[in-house]
Amino acid sequence: EFQTLFQSIYDAVFITDQRDLAFIKTLPGATVEQCGAGEKVHLTVSSDSWFVAFCIAHARHITAVAPETLRTMIVARAERELSISENK
């Protein structure tokens, strides 16, 4: 049985708490603008799971994420991972 999985493509935005973070320079096609003490980063996301993992990995520097659908996925995964680590 062949099953095709469709990933949604999102225009995502996140805001960082400081400027010139190295991990932002590794994002292909991202546009960056100053935003307070940090930066607002715009990028096209073709993998929900990649973006969720990316945001969790860099959570200490990310202060906001849009759209809400991606933000909800990030919070749900982080809560799940925290509950798994608490049960060990």
Coordinates of C-alpha atoms in Angstrom, one line a residue:
E1 CA 0.0 0.0 0.0
F2 CA 1.4 3.4 -1.0
Q3 CA 0.6 6.3 1.2
T4 CA 1.4 9.9 0.3
L5 CA 2.0 12.4 3.1
F6 CA 1.4 16.0 2.5
Q7 CA 3.2 18.6 4.5
S8 CA 1.8 22.1 4.7
I9 CA 4.0 25.0 3.7
Y10 CA 3.9 27.9 6.1
D11 CA 5.3 31.4 6.1
A12 CA 6.6 31.4 9.7
V13 CA 8.0 34.2 11.8
F14 CA 9.9 34.1 15.1
I15 CA 11.5 36.8 17.2
T16 CA 14.7 36.4 19.1
D17 CA 15.9 38.0 22.3
Q18 CA 19.2 39.2 20.8
R19 CA 20.8 40.0 17.4
D20 CA 23.4 38.1 15.3
L21 CA 22.7 34.6 16.6
A22 CA 24.7 32.0 14.7
F23 CA 21.8 29.6 14.2
I24 CA 19.9 32.3 12.2
K25 CA 22.7 32.6 9.7
T26 CA 22.2 28.8 8.8
L27 CA 18.6 29.3 7.7
P28 CA 18.4 29.3 3.9
G29 CA 16.1 31.9 2.4
A30 CA 15.3 33.6 5.8
T31 CA 14.9 37.4 5.9
V32 CA 15.9 39.2 9.1
E33 CA 14.9 42.6 10.4
Q34 CA 15.7 44.3 13.7
C35 CA 13.0 44.0 16.4
G36 CA 13.7 45.6 19.7
A37 CA 16.8 44.0 21.2
G38 CA 16.5 41.0 18.9
E39 CA 15.5 40.1 15.4
K40 CA 12.3 39.1 13.6
V41 CA 13.1 36.2 11.3
H42 CA 10.8 35.4 8.4
L43 CA 11.1 32.0 6.6
T44 CA 9.1 29.5 4.6
V45 CA 8.7 26.2 6.5
S46 CA 8.0 23.0 4.6
S47 CA 8.4 20.6 7.5
D48 CA 6.3 21.2 10.6
S49 CA 8.3 18.7 12.6
W50 CA 11.6 20.3 11.6
F51 CA 10.4 23.8 12.6
V52 CA 9.0 22.5 15.9
A53 CA 12.3 20.8 16.8
F54 CA 14.3 23.9 15.6
C55 CA 12.3 26.2 17.9
I56 CA 12.6 23.8 20.9
A57 CA 16.4 23.5 20.3
H58 CA 16.7 27.3 20.3
A59 CA 13.9 28.1 22.8
R60 CA 16.1 30.1 25.2
H61 CA 16.6 32.7 22.4
I62 CA 13.1 32.6 20.8
T63 CA 10.5 34.9 22.4
A64 CA 7.6 34.6 20.0
V65 CA 6.5 32.3 17.1
A66 CA 3.8 32.7 14.4
P67 CA 1.5 31.4 13.1
E68 CA -0.5 30.1 16.0
T69 CA -0.8 26.6 14.5
L70 CA 3.0 26.1 14.7
R71 CA 3.2 27.7 18.1
T72 CA 0.6 25.2 19.4
M73 CA 2.6 22.3 18.0
I74 CA 5.8 23.6 19.7
V75 CA 4.1 23.9 23.1
A76 CA 2.4 20.5 22.8
R77 CA 5.7 18.8 21.9
A78 CA 7.7 20.6 24.6
E79 CA 5.1 19.6 27.2
R80 CA 5.1 16.0 26.0
E81 CA 8.9 15.9 26.2
L82 CA 9.0 17.4 29.7
S83 CA 6.4 14.9 30.9
I84 CA 8.4 12.0 29.5
S85 CA 11.6 13.2 31.2
E86 CA 9.7 13.7 34.5
N87 CA 8.5 10.1 34.4
K88 CA 12.0 8.6 34.1

